[in-house]
Amino acid sequence: MHLKSIIPFCLLTLVLTTTAIAADLADFQRHFRILPQPQKIELLSGKGLLPSALRGVYLFNVGERPVMSGALASLPLRKNGGEGIITLRLREDLAVPSDEGYVLEVSGGQVSIQGRQAAGLFYGIQTLIQLIEDATDQQIEIPACRITDYPEIAYRAIHLDMKHHLETGHYYYSIIDRLANIKVNAIIIEFEDKLRYRKAPVVGAANAISIEEFAAISRYAQERHIEISPLVQGLGHASFILKHEEYKKLRDDPASDWVFDPLHPGTYDLQFALYEDAIKATPYSKYLHVGGDEVGSLGKSELSKKSGMKPLELQMYWLKKVTDFALAHDRIPIFWDDMVFKLADLYQTTYDDKMPAAKVEELWKNNQATLDKNVTLFPKNCVYMRWNYDTPAIPGNRRAIDWYKAHNLKVMAATSAQPIYPMLPRNRSNFNPIKDYCSLTSEKKMDGILCTAWDDCSVHFETIWRGIYDFGLFSWNYEDISEPQAHTLFRQRFYSPAMADASMDFQNALEDALPFWETALLKEGDRDNYHKDFKLVDLPDPAKPGAWSAAYKSKIEGAKKAVEKYTAIKGKIKKAQEVSSRNQYALAVMEQINELQIYSAMQLLLLEQYDNAAKGTRKTSLAQVKTFTENFEKLRAQFENVYGETRILGNPEGYQLDSNFHHHLANGTNNTDWMYVYELAMNKKVEEWMSHQLLTND
């Protein structure tokens, strides 16, 4: 772990409850892993603090006690500071460059936290909570120290996508608590049809959350210095609205439910009604995210054709209308900006890292004029969200950011902890893109950064936390640390110090195991989308022993390696369950993912066993295939039992699926069959195959 500066004033030997450690740089780094990392830590001389010695909170000049959790929640208020007391003090002249900054000092057996504003005090408390967790878990004392801290990026938001599923109510509160602890200060909630809209009730699903219910969640977040802003998709991504019969007249393309007609007056009547309800559900927000991305071939409606307006003009006409609405309702609009560059033939430069630098320069030289001459169409009071989930540091993306800056337009970054992967995020939780875009956001002094978590494949939120912790780490205080270093921080913070060692990592191994699961049962294809038509592997022909095994040799070899990986992962998760002091539920989720992902490999190996069985043993081998296949329902039930602790599984009766062109995996069925689309198809094929084999003699 690298900190900007740790200044040891004095190296002491501390007498601890069970363990003695020297209060030097190496020991502090090894025992206390704060996430995000503070800007500055100084080790002081004198007495530190045993968490068990805390006995109260003194509000020096703080009108209301800040929200506390964990070991601090039950501490009573005291009338004075002193040993065992946490003293909270507001100081407008505190030498930190942000209202979220704080100075925390542990000395003489007591704690002092100072902040310019309430947010600073709150974040100082979060750091103290982490110190207490590490000290308690390791049965050691918190050394005397002073921590001076503040964020480098002011707006640090997480995206919650409710597109295809709802969480149980309590889980949203749990998410907020964990985000607050790592100093994330905003959420952009993508409602889609999971809000019970009053002004357009047909849009909200039957199980949608009420406006009042979500306003209560928003208030809970606001008390923890997290601002929740709504995202209601508009112009494009409108299938959850335009799929309904009464709104088909508002389509830009009558054959598609994807895009609104930007020139139909009814478009704005409906969108504004949805916005108004979303604003009521998020009463503490300053932003309104209006969507606007991936529109495609805009301009197919009769009104658009008659207007003679070009696609970029139509896009900006819509953006101007919704911007005016947002500003009239005291909200700043945020707009996904890909169409800006697509319609100027510059989009590929913003994401293609294989494009030569000379080609990037040529395209910008030739096509930037399209942007420049239309810049008057760009609303000045809108925030343009420059999203790039894979290659944010490439020259074309930098050029796009610089173009906004040169024209005095507000621009935010958007990275992702879960772009679109089934079961579990990949690429080490998308570590490098998150790290790179946080660095770029700070360097370019952008207006904030969002970390998305897309619901297209509806992975469990517990699987996304590692990427979110990476985001919290780099968006608060960017340091050029490696993935192993960052994930050591994560494991200690999320689970316990006993998980910090690299040998305890299981998530990387699980990421590496999943690619085989994705395609194990297929001749071709993948699981990123829901495929109604696909080709499963063939099954053994009893008349040709060994032929199947020869034909699928590579699949069988992959299955054997998958079993080895599964066994290692299973052992690591079991060990983690024994030593972790926090977030056991996340481990239960990971355990079930491991059990499900190995099913396909085991099925292939049983089929290989049957294919190569000696005469006289084939019926026994076939019975094993039969038993294994029949047990899938038990595996599924256990998987859904764990997921169901925090998730509402399946859609309500009569729910109308979107008919969008993305064919999202989670949009495949109203029940949970989409989660096992290839397993269920293969099981059906195996059952039909077995019925024929059982009729033959061995």
XYZ file of C-alpha atoms in Angstrom:
698
model
C 0.000 0.000 0.000
C 1.382 3.391 -0.984
C 0.296 6.538 0.859
C 1.120 10.037 -0.335
C 3.025 10.673 2.841
C 3.418 8.833 6.111
C 5.658 10.839 8.426
C 6.858 8.917 11.462
C 7.586 11.430 14.208
C 8.737 8.785 16.593
C 9.165 5.028 16.406
C 7.725 3.385 19.476
C 7.014 -0.078 20.738
C 3.342 -0.313 21.631
C 2.128 -2.628 24.347
C -0.974 -4.277 22.960
C -3.654 -6.596 24.298
C -2.235 -9.727 22.681
C 0.327 -8.595 20.114
C 3.171 -6.088 20.240
C 3.988 -4.219 17.009
C 6.388 -1.381 16.324
C 4.655 1.818 15.239
C 6.670 2.354 12.083
C 5.701 2.696 8.469
C 5.868 -0.995 7.568
C 3.820 -2.107 10.550
C 1.117 0.503 10.083
C 0.739 -0.465 6.428
C 0.599 -4.136 7.254
C -1.982 -3.874 10.019
C -4.200 -0.936 9.023
C -5.482 -0.800 5.460
C -7.809 2.168 5.038
C -9.882 2.305 1.852
C -9.809 4.746 0.182
C -6.280 5.598 1.219
C -5.905 8.895 3.095
C -3.940 11.753 1.618
C -1.599 11.891 4.615
C -0.881 9.824 7.718
C 1.487 10.918 10.481
C 2.517 8.612 13.300
C 2.668 10.423 16.659
C 4.316 9.711 19.986
C 2.227 8.863 22.980
C -0.642 6.604 23.847
C -2.827 5.091 21.134
C -6.331 3.682 21.508
C -7.843 0.324 22.308
C -11.290 0.092 20.660
C -12.692 -1.501 23.819
C -11.761 1.649 25.752
C -14.158 3.906 23.812
C -16.934 5.141 26.080
C -18.653 8.089 24.422
C -18.938 10.920 21.886
C -18.519 14.622 22.627
C -20.096 17.085 20.180
C -17.839 20.114 20.673
C -19.825 22.429 18.398
C -21.833 20.003 16.313
C -25.565 20.540 16.492
C -26.606 17.026 15.588
C -24.813 13.753 16.107
C -23.584 12.342 12.781
C -24.674 8.883 11.710
C -22.446 6.228 13.247
C -22.348 2.486 12.749
C -20.662 -0.637 14.015
C -18.876 -0.282 17.342
C -19.664 3.463 17.445
C -23.436 3.243 17.047
C -24.187 2.597 20.720
C -21.740 5.103 22.231
C -23.552 7.662 24.415
C -23.110 11.426 24.175
C -20.780 12.998 26.730
C -20.471 16.561 27.997
C -16.687 16.739 27.678
C -13.799 15.142 25.840
C -11.116 13.021 27.436
C -9.750 9.529 27.496
C -12.007 7.048 25.705
C -14.015 9.867 24.094
C -14.453 10.771 20.407
C -14.576 14.565 20.096
C -16.252 15.932 16.959
C -15.597 19.538 15.970
C -16.531 21.742 13.014
C -13.829 24.173 11.873
C -14.430 26.408 8.884
C -10.727 27.321 8.814
C -9.532 23.705 8.725
C -6.615 23.422 6.305
C -8.153 20.949 3.863
C -9.159 21.905 0.294
C -12.625 20.359 0.408
C -15.765 20.455 2.525
C -15.485 16.658 2.625
C -12.007 16.871 4.160
C -11.200 16.031 7.761
C -8.382 15.678 10.272
C -8.529 12.653 12.560
C -6.165 12.352 15.508
C -5.699 9.427 17.855
C -3.647 10.471 20.864
C -3.640 10.044 24.619
C -6.261 7.308 24.486
C -8.844 9.553 22.815
C -9.956 10.578 19.321
C -10.459 14.001 17.758
C -12.173 14.435 14.400
C -12.375 17.885 12.812
C -14.140 18.791 9.589
C -14.968 21.982 7.703
C -18.486 20.684 7.171
C -20.649 17.796 8.391
C -19.550 15.656 5.433
C -15.944 15.899 6.574
C -16.837 14.767 10.080
C -18.808 11.871 8.613
C -15.884 10.708 6.487
C -13.532 11.019 9.441
C -15.901 8.721 11.318
C -15.786 6.204 8.455
C -11.998 6.134 8.643
C -12.171 5.635 12.403
C -14.616 2.751 11.914
C -12.128 1.078 9.576
C -9.284 1.567 12.072
C -11.451 0.057 14.807
C -12.353 -2.921 12.600
C -8.709 -3.686 11.862
C -7.646 -3.225 15.477
C -10.481 -5.413 16.773
C -9.959 -8.169 14.216
C -6.228 -8.339 15.007
C -6.575 -7.601 18.738
C -4.175 -4.699 18.543
C -4.126 -1.038 19.520
C -4.649 1.819 17.089
C -1.325 3.704 17.213
C -1.235 7.397 17.989
C -1.592 9.058 14.616
C -2.943 12.031 12.687
C -4.784 11.534 9.386
C -5.386 14.487 7.079
C -7.681 13.574 4.232
C -9.863 14.939 1.430
C -11.080 13.807 -2.007
C -9.475 14.669 -5.334
C -12.763 14.264 -7.238
C -15.817 16.002 -5.798
C -18.593 13.903 -7.375
C -18.064 10.130 -6.977
C -21.168 8.238 -8.033
C -22.259 4.623 -8.333
C -24.898 3.485 -10.824
C -27.688 1.178 -9.639
C -29.543 -0.334 -12.578
C -33.034 -1.654 -11.858
C -33.677 -2.585 -15.476
C -34.361 -6.302 -15.032
C -34.692 -6.943 -11.312
C -35.478 -5.443 -7.920
C -33.648 -5.992 -4.667
C -35.512 -6.649 -1.443
C -36.022 -3.365 0.400
C -33.472 -3.891 3.181
C -30.683 -4.570 0.699
C -30.764 -1.024 -0.707
C -30.059 0.268 2.800
C -27.170 -2.181 3.153
C -25.699 -0.990 -0.157
C -25.905 2.621 0.994
C -24.105 1.843 4.260
C -21.236 0.131 2.479
C -20.911 2.891 -0.114
C -20.780 5.500 2.642
C -18.008 3.603 4.410
C -15.749 3.875 1.326
C -16.687 7.538 0.845
C -18.778 7.249 -2.325
C -21.050 10.295 -2.218
C -23.631 9.761 -4.954
C -25.870 7.177 -6.596
C -27.524 7.440 -9.980
C -30.517 5.133 -9.878
C -31.796 3.833 -13.197
C -35.472 3.229 -12.520
C -36.690 1.947 -15.899
C -40.078 0.355 -15.050
C -39.273 -0.429 -11.404
C -40.753 2.818 -10.054
C -44.508 3.011 -9.506
C -45.135 6.083 -11.667
C -48.304 7.938 -10.714
C -48.617 10.051 -13.853
C -48.063 7.145 -16.241
C -49.007 4.061 -14.196
C -48.872 1.642 -17.114
C -45.083 2.096 -17.307
C -44.377 0.847 -13.786
C -44.221 -2.927 -13.305
C -46.699 -4.567 -10.949
C -43.976 -5.087 -8.350
C -42.421 -1.624 -8.771
C -41.245 0.308 -5.720
C -43.426 3.232 -4.680
C -42.370 6.869 -4.862
C -42.741 7.195 -1.085
C -40.682 4.075 -0.466
C -37.831 5.288 -2.603
C -38.016 8.776 -1.132
C -37.350 7.113 2.244
C -34.318 5.332 0.780
C -33.145 8.678 -0.634
C -33.474 10.279 2.784
C -31.482 7.452 4.389
C -28.743 8.004 1.815
C -28.779 11.774 2.260
C -28.223 11.337 5.994
C -25.059 9.419 5.039
C -23.931 12.131 2.611
C -24.940 10.180 -0.480
C -27.034 12.041 -3.020
C -29.357 9.837 -5.075
C -30.281 11.184 -8.522
C -32.666 9.501 -10.949
C -31.981 8.172 -14.431
C -35.058 7.731 -16.606
C -34.026 6.629 -20.066
C -35.230 8.944 -22.803
C -35.024 9.194 -26.579
C -33.284 5.795 -26.841
C -33.405 2.721 -24.568
C -37.141 3.365 -24.307
C -38.442 -0.206 -24.707
C -39.798 -0.289 -21.158
C -42.123 2.550 -22.225
C -42.734 2.159 -25.943
C -43.522 -1.570 -25.716
C -46.951 -0.610 -24.380
C -49.763 -0.356 -26.922
C -50.885 3.110 -25.832
C -47.425 4.573 -26.497
C -46.637 3.036 -29.869
C -47.680 6.276 -31.544
C -44.632 7.946 -29.942
C -42.081 5.691 -31.666
C -39.587 7.173 -34.096
C -39.676 3.843 -35.957
C -43.129 2.212 -35.820
C -41.500 -1.236 -35.987
C -39.208 -0.660 -32.982
C -39.876 0.141 -29.332
C -36.344 1.486 -28.897
C -36.529 5.230 -29.754
C -38.957 8.079 -29.138
C -40.002 10.411 -31.944
C -38.206 13.641 -30.933
C -40.734 15.817 -32.785
C -43.945 14.317 -31.406
C -45.391 16.591 -28.669
C -46.621 13.509 -26.804
C -43.022 12.408 -26.323
C -42.419 15.281 -23.944
C -45.762 15.019 -22.191
C -44.903 11.442 -21.270
C -41.195 11.850 -20.555
C -41.780 14.894 -18.388
C -44.456 13.034 -16.420
C -41.961 10.238 -15.718
C -39.259 12.746 -14.777
C -41.571 14.492 -12.315
C -42.333 11.242 -10.502
C -38.654 10.242 -10.474
C -37.732 13.619 -8.974
C -40.305 13.115 -6.219
C -38.709 9.746 -5.442
C -35.266 11.386 -5.158
C -36.024 14.693 -3.412
C -32.421 15.468 -2.382
C -30.834 15.251 -5.818
C -29.349 18.035 -7.906
C -29.092 15.971 -11.096
C -31.562 14.374 -13.494
C -29.984 11.850 -15.844
C -32.008 11.862 -19.060
C -30.240 9.052 -20.961
C -30.140 9.822 -24.678
C -27.590 7.218 -25.801
C -27.424 4.519 -28.488
C -30.283 5.999 -30.465
C -29.298 4.409 -33.760
C -30.782 5.702 -37.009
C -32.819 8.613 -35.690
C -35.273 10.359 -38.009
C -37.619 7.634 -39.320
C -40.902 9.166 -38.187
C -43.045 11.140 -40.607
C -42.613 14.272 -38.494
C -38.825 13.907 -38.599
C -38.807 13.313 -42.359
C -40.973 16.355 -43.008
C -38.793 18.544 -40.797
C -35.687 18.070 -42.913
C -33.628 18.056 -39.719
C -30.443 15.999 -39.616
C -30.009 13.305 -36.930
C -27.640 15.486 -34.870
C -30.138 18.346 -34.992
C -32.944 16.007 -33.894
C -30.796 14.677 -31.049
C -29.979 18.169 -29.835
C -33.565 19.371 -30.269
C -34.612 16.649 -27.832
C -31.731 17.431 -25.482
C -32.617 21.128 -25.423
C -36.244 20.316 -24.513
C -35.347 17.973 -21.664
C -32.591 20.316 -20.442
C -35.091 23.160 -20.184
C -37.427 20.893 -18.222
C -34.673 19.810 -15.823
C -33.519 23.367 -15.160
C -37.102 24.508 -14.572
C -37.314 21.804 -11.882
C -34.010 22.799 -10.226
C -32.133 19.823 -11.618
C -28.993 19.713 -13.765
C -29.434 17.291 -16.675
C -26.868 14.581 -17.420
C -26.701 13.105 -20.914
C -24.898 9.986 -22.217
C -22.807 11.512 -24.981
C -22.002 8.736 -27.484
C -24.422 10.049 -30.115
C -22.568 13.372 -30.218
C -19.510 11.620 -31.623
C -21.346 8.957 -33.621
C -23.186 11.604 -35.594
C -19.896 13.396 -36.264
C -18.167 10.149 -37.397
C -15.736 10.366 -34.498
C -17.070 7.739 -32.127
C -14.632 4.974 -33.056
C -11.750 7.205 -32.045
C -13.158 7.385 -28.508
C -13.060 3.633 -27.821
C -10.880 1.785 -30.384
C -7.440 1.332 -28.828
C -6.221 -0.438 -31.975
C -6.708 2.659 -34.129
C -3.336 4.212 -35.033
C -2.678 7.645 -33.566
C -2.253 9.079 -37.056
C -5.721 7.831 -38.006
C -7.203 9.385 -34.874
C -5.649 12.730 -35.765
C -6.860 12.482 -39.342
C -10.456 11.783 -38.325
C -10.504 14.634 -35.819
C -8.948 16.984 -38.333
C -11.566 16.101 -40.946
C -14.674 15.726 -38.741
C -14.323 18.071 -35.790
C -15.867 20.817 -37.910
C -19.214 19.000 -37.643
C -19.090 19.417 -33.878
C -17.770 22.962 -34.000
C -20.397 24.290 -36.360
C -23.181 22.703 -34.270
C -21.814 23.679 -30.883
C -24.561 26.282 -30.448
C -27.022 23.371 -30.325
C -25.323 21.946 -27.219
C -27.105 23.122 -24.043
C -24.579 24.880 -21.827
C -26.230 23.832 -18.576
C -26.147 20.131 -19.374
C -23.492 17.668 -18.178
C -22.105 15.483 -20.975
C -21.205 12.065 -19.614
C -18.239 10.700 -21.583
C -18.538 6.959 -21.079
C -15.771 4.521 -21.866
C -15.673 1.186 -20.058
C -12.530 -0.333 -21.556
C -9.947 2.136 -22.883
C -10.452 5.594 -21.328
C -6.847 6.789 -21.694
C -6.621 6.464 -25.497
C -5.967 9.632 -27.552
C -9.453 9.790 -29.096
C -11.204 9.762 -25.732
C -8.831 12.444 -24.465
C -9.629 14.525 -27.545
C -13.341 14.211 -26.845
C -12.886 15.438 -23.255
C -10.680 18.295 -24.439
C -13.300 19.330 -27.012
C -15.887 19.777 -24.263
C -13.422 21.702 -22.131
C -12.458 23.985 -25.019
C -16.121 24.913 -25.509
C -16.862 25.461 -21.799
C -19.181 22.460 -21.606
C -19.483 20.371 -18.450
C -18.177 16.827 -18.824
C -18.238 13.845 -16.467
C -16.605 10.456 -16.862
C -18.350 7.095 -16.722
C -16.462 3.880 -16.061
C -17.891 0.480 -15.157
C -17.523 -2.252 -12.555
C -19.892 -4.494 -14.545
C -20.247 -3.696 -18.249
C -22.019 -6.860 -19.483
C -20.811 -10.227 -18.208
C -22.904 -13.175 -17.040
C -22.620 -14.368 -13.445
C -19.581 -12.307 -12.402
C -17.644 -9.222 -13.579
C -14.395 -10.021 -15.429
C -10.987 -8.478 -16.163
C -10.198 -8.426 -12.437
C -13.413 -6.502 -11.811
C -12.555 -4.192 -14.728
C -9.654 -2.911 -12.640
C -7.524 -1.123 -15.242
C -10.323 0.907 -16.899
C -11.616 2.041 -13.496
C -8.132 3.040 -12.387
C -7.297 4.800 -15.657
C -10.515 6.801 -15.838
C -10.223 7.976 -12.236
C -6.718 9.188 -13.038
C -7.924 10.932 -16.191
C -10.881 12.522 -14.374
C -8.522 14.024 -11.821
C -5.986 15.090 -14.454
C -8.568 16.762 -16.707
C -10.491 18.242 -13.768
C -13.735 16.776 -15.044
C -17.019 17.450 -13.259
C -17.171 14.033 -11.592
C -17.155 10.335 -12.351
C -19.768 7.573 -12.358
C -19.105 3.859 -11.965
C -21.819 1.918 -13.790
C -23.106 -1.564 -12.965
C -25.334 -2.686 -15.824
C -28.188 -5.111 -15.218
C -28.260 -6.679 -18.692
C -27.058 -10.008 -17.241
C -28.344 -9.273 -13.714
C -25.272 -10.417 -11.818
C -25.693 -10.357 -8.065
C -24.598 -7.061 -6.553
C -22.330 -8.891 -4.102
C -20.138 -9.856 -7.058
C -19.658 -6.199 -8.064
C -18.306 -4.895 -4.764
C -14.653 -5.447 -5.614
C -14.897 -3.154 -8.635
C -16.813 -0.596 -6.602
C -14.132 -0.629 -3.895
C -11.536 -0.081 -6.636
C -13.602 2.884 -7.763
C -13.824 4.232 -4.208
C -10.071 3.805 -3.855
C -9.036 5.646 -7.007
C -11.769 8.307 -7.163
C -10.957 9.645 -3.682
C -7.154 9.612 -3.784
C -5.501 8.340 -6.955
C -2.304 6.365 -6.419
C -0.589 4.270 -9.071
C -0.904 0.933 -7.303
C -1.238 -2.478 -8.897
C -4.247 -4.757 -9.047
C -2.815 -7.191 -6.461
C -2.125 -4.301 -4.075
C -5.593 -2.818 -4.543
C -7.300 -6.162 -4.038
C -5.279 -6.838 -0.912
C -6.828 -3.619 0.389
C -10.249 -4.791 -0.743
C -10.062 -8.209 0.894
C -8.977 -6.796 4.240
C -11.573 -4.062 4.164
C -14.462 -6.162 2.848
C -13.823 -9.438 4.678
C -11.102 -9.165 7.367
C -7.332 -8.800 7.801
C -7.090 -12.586 7.711
C -8.117 -12.367 4.035
C -5.441 -9.862 3.011
C -2.817 -12.368 1.891
C -2.799 -13.154 -1.836
C -3.280 -16.850 -1.069
C -6.810 -16.027 0.131
C -7.951 -14.608 -3.201
C -10.650 -16.676 -4.878
C -12.417 -14.109 -7.045
C -9.707 -13.995 -9.715
C -9.799 -17.785 -9.935
C -13.584 -17.711 -10.248
C -13.328 -15.118 -13.031
C -10.870 -17.385 -14.826
C -13.148 -20.416 -14.472
C -16.265 -18.855 -15.968
C -15.246 -18.601 -19.648
C -15.386 -22.399 -19.937
C -18.811 -22.504 -18.275
C -20.132 -19.915 -20.732
C -19.584 -22.126 -23.782
C -19.105 -25.651 -22.379
C -22.411 -26.970 -23.694
C -22.359 -25.088 -26.996
C -20.954 -25.814 -30.413
C -20.810 -22.054 -30.885
C -22.034 -18.874 -29.201
C -21.864 -17.326 -25.721
C -24.025 -16.204 -22.783
C -23.767 -12.433 -23.095
C -27.249 -12.237 -24.616
C -30.358 -14.411 -24.566
C -30.288 -16.664 -27.607
C -33.475 -18.451 -28.613
C -31.593 -20.389 -31.279
C -28.308 -22.086 -30.451
C -26.496 -25.351 -31.115
C -25.779 -27.640 -28.200
C -23.071 -30.274 -28.296
C -24.045 -33.700 -29.641
C -24.512 -36.690 -27.350
C -22.709 -40.053 -27.467
C -23.828 -42.687 -29.952
C -23.822 -46.097 -28.188
C -23.164 -47.740 -31.533
C -19.863 -45.851 -31.831
C -18.050 -46.087 -28.479
C -15.338 -43.484 -28.060
C -16.314 -41.450 -31.127
C -17.991 -38.735 -29.057
C -14.974 -38.411 -26.762
C -12.691 -38.044 -29.764
C -14.926 -35.415 -31.364
C -15.113 -33.361 -28.151
C -11.586 -33.930 -26.911
C -10.936 -30.231 -26.282
C -14.238 -29.841 -24.379
C -13.346 -32.823 -22.173
C -9.877 -31.458 -21.458
C -11.443 -28.106 -20.588
C -13.930 -29.845 -18.287
C -11.136 -31.629 -16.402
C -9.285 -28.344 -15.897
C -12.563 -26.755 -14.789
C -12.959 -29.394 -12.066
C -9.445 -28.644 -10.806
C -10.254 -24.924 -10.676
C -13.587 -25.590 -8.990
C -11.949 -27.674 -6.270
C -9.337 -25.005 -5.546
C -11.970 -22.244 -5.463
C -14.209 -24.285 -3.201
C -11.357 -24.763 -0.739
C -10.505 -21.057 -0.709
C -14.110 -20.004 -0.165
C -14.453 -22.499 2.694
C -11.321 -21.067 4.316
C -12.639 -17.533 3.785
C -15.901 -18.457 5.504
C -13.893 -19.633 8.504
C -11.740 -16.518 8.922
C -13.869 -13.617 7.636
C -15.504 -11.304 10.140
C -17.584 -9.339 7.614
C -19.773 -9.971 4.568
C -20.339 -13.675 4.918
C -23.297 -13.304 2.581
C -20.979 -12.336 -0.280
C -19.093 -15.569 0.305
C -22.344 -17.530 0.192
C -23.150 -15.946 -3.176
C -19.681 -16.758 -4.537
C -20.005 -20.320 -3.257
C -23.243 -20.818 -5.183
C -21.737 -19.350 -8.348
C -18.924 -21.881 -8.097
C -21.393 -24.739 -7.655
C -23.446 -23.691 -10.659
C -20.536 -22.995 -12.999
C -19.095 -26.505 -12.578
C -22.350 -28.258 -13.483
C -21.713 -28.212 -17.236
C -18.170 -29.561 -16.891
C -19.313 -32.406 -14.641
C -22.074 -33.287 -17.076
C -19.605 -33.487 -19.958
C -17.280 -35.741 -17.948
C -20.127 -38.114 -17.073
C -21.038 -38.299 -20.760
C -17.398 -39.083 -21.547
C -17.460 -41.826 -18.927
C -20.537 -43.346 -20.570
C -19.018 -43.038 -24.041
C -15.903 -44.962 -22.973
C -17.592 -47.433 -20.607
C -16.797 -51.108 -21.069
C -19.581 -53.419 -22.205
C -21.571 -54.489 -19.180
C -21.039 -51.199 -17.292
C -22.866 -48.834 -19.598
C -26.185 -49.034 -17.766
C -24.447 -48.086 -14.525
C -22.754 -45.185 -16.251
C -26.027 -44.093 -17.832
C -27.730 -44.189 -14.419
C -25.075 -41.810 -13.107
C -25.835 -39.381 -15.930
C -29.533 -39.682 -15.109
C -29.085 -39.056 -11.384
C -26.788 -36.103 -11.991
C -29.200 -34.470 -14.453
C -32.185 -34.957 -12.164
C -30.286 -33.299 -9.307
C -30.039 -30.031 -11.221
C -33.292 -28.819 -9.689
C -31.757 -29.159 -6.208
C -28.743 -27.157 -7.337
C -31.031 -24.507 -8.819
C -33.160 -24.345 -5.673
C -30.106 -23.808 -3.469
C -28.740 -21.157 -5.834
C -32.019 -19.243 -5.824
C -32.436 -19.643 -2.085
C -29.170 -17.757 -1.545
C -29.870 -15.154 -4.241
C -33.397 -14.710 -2.922
C -32.145 -13.403 0.418
C -31.632 -9.993 -1.212
C -33.230 -10.253 -4.637
C -36.773 -10.461 -5.957
C -36.515 -13.349 -8.408
C -38.575 -13.391 -11.579
C -41.152 -10.961 -12.908
C -44.732 -10.523 -11.673
C -47.577 -12.307 -13.396
C -48.474 -10.702 -16.718
C -45.223 -8.782 -17.042
C -44.489 -7.704 -20.623
C -40.858 -8.222 -21.589
C -39.080 -5.548 -23.600
C -38.657 -6.355 -27.283
C -35.399 -4.413 -27.638
C -32.666 -5.291 -30.095
C -30.066 -5.919 -27.392
C -31.680 -9.232 -26.346
C -30.377 -8.858 -22.821
C -29.790 -12.171 -21.074
C -32.005 -11.085 -18.172
C -34.756 -10.117 -20.637
C -35.079 -13.684 -21.912
C -37.859 -15.069 -19.705
C -40.283 -13.859 -17.047
C -39.214 -16.609 -14.675
C -35.594 -17.375 -13.775
C -35.004 -19.857 -16.606
C -32.819 -17.278 -18.370
C -30.198 -17.814 -15.664
C -29.763 -21.426 -16.767
C -30.721 -21.204 -20.423
C -28.119 -23.705 -21.674
C -28.248 -26.030 -18.663
C -32.016 -26.438 -19.023
C -31.783 -26.993 -22.772
C -28.983 -29.535 -22.348
C -30.843 -31.355 -19.582
C -33.889 -31.683 -21.805
C -31.739 -33.025 -24.624
C -30.010 -35.476 -22.258
C -33.323 -36.688 -20.841
C -34.672 -37.408 -24.325
C -31.409 -39.134 -25.253
C -31.459 -41.248 -22.059
C -35.001 -42.426 -22.700
C -33.798 -44.009 -25.940
C -30.681 -45.539 -24.328
C -32.653 -47.139 -21.500
C -34.799 -48.983 -24.048
C -31.756 -50.695 -25.534
C -29.853 -53.619 -24.058
C -26.359 -53.080 -22.688
